[in-house]
Amino acid sequence: CHLRVRLPDGTRWERAGVDEEASLETVYELLVAERAVRIGDHREPTADFSLMTTAPHRELYREIFGAKSMRELGLRGQVALTAFPSAARGVVRGAHLERAAAGLSDAIDDDGFDALSYEQLLELESRVGSVKTGPAREEKVDLLEAATSTTTMTQADVGARRERGAYECHGSRCSICCCEWVEGDQARTLKCGHDFHSACVDKWLLDSE
């Protein structure tokens, strides 16, 4: 296949005759060996980058897809990739950005969008807003259970909290719903030490993006 990689500085790296059975790791190694990817004001070469396709948008992380062949990843014939800093993973979501770009300017067609450098993509993203995808709800539930603890309020707990007042840590009210604690309430304590009604904080954390 003929490989073209759009680099963060707007230039293009090309390599013809790449074996479709070659692994994606090989592409990463070639780019690193040739010091092709340069980031920052001083354009220092870096190995801390990721690759993505833009049509359709797919981020090909080295640690996940590196062992797969170009053929297995569906990269055949004329292959166009974009290199971007690994720190920006997930910031630019191509499908949403392409739809927004189509509404911004008739001059941005598929070829024009594919030709944008990483800096130009970021500039476009700043105009249309970023789209971020968080973890799935099931993963959030697992993370919440692992990072917090729950208790059932006793009458003694409620009395102690009322003595502290409404606005103190572990005070007499849940800070989300502002209701007084009563015996039997389920409280969830976060790592920071603050606690809330489980139903209140679970909805807040699990439904947020």
Short mmCIF file of C-alpha atoms in Angstrom, two decimals, residues 20-28 50-53 57-75 81 84 89 93:
data_model
loop_
_atom_site.label_atom_id
_atom_site.label_comp_id
_atom_site.label_asym_id
_atom_site.label_seq_id
_atom_site.Cartn_x
_atom_site.Cartn_y
_atom_site.Cartn_z
CA GLU A 20 -0.16 -4.97 3.88
CA GLU A 21 0.99 -7.72 6.24
CA ALA A 22 3.30 -5.29 8.04
CA SER A 23 2.13 -4.40 11.53
CA LEU A 24 0.99 -0.96 12.57
CA GLU A 25 3.91 -1.07 15.02
CA THR A 26 6.21 -1.02 11.99
CA VAL A 27 4.67 2.27 10.86
CA TYR A 28 5.15 3.77 14.30
CA SER A 50 -0.78 8.43 18.03
CA LEU A 51 -2.22 7.78 14.57
CA MET A 52 -5.77 8.09 13.34
CA THR A 53 -7.80 7.72 10.19
CA HIS A 57 -12.55 8.55 12.16
CA ARG A 58 -10.65 5.91 14.11
CA GLU A 59 -7.81 6.39 16.60
CA LEU A 60 -5.22 3.62 16.21
CA TYR A 61 -3.40 3.53 19.54
CA ARG A 62 -0.01 1.87 19.39
CA GLU A 63 -0.46 -0.20 22.54
CA ILE A 64 -3.82 -1.56 21.36
CA PHE A 65 -3.47 -1.97 17.60
CA GLY A 66 0.30 -2.10 17.16
CA ALA A 67 0.45 -5.87 16.72
CA LYS A 68 -2.27 -5.92 14.03
CA SER A 69 -1.36 -5.91 10.36
CA MET A 70 -2.34 -3.14 7.98
CA ARG A 71 -4.66 -5.64 6.27
CA GLU A 72 -6.36 -6.57 9.55
CA LEU A 73 -7.00 -2.89 10.23
CA GLY A 74 -8.51 -2.40 6.77
CA LEU A 75 -5.61 -0.17 5.65
CA LEU A 81 -3.36 8.75 8.40
CA PHE A 84 -1.27 13.78 16.66
CA ARG A 89 -6.36 11.45 22.48
CA ARG A 93 -13.98 13.28 17.30
#
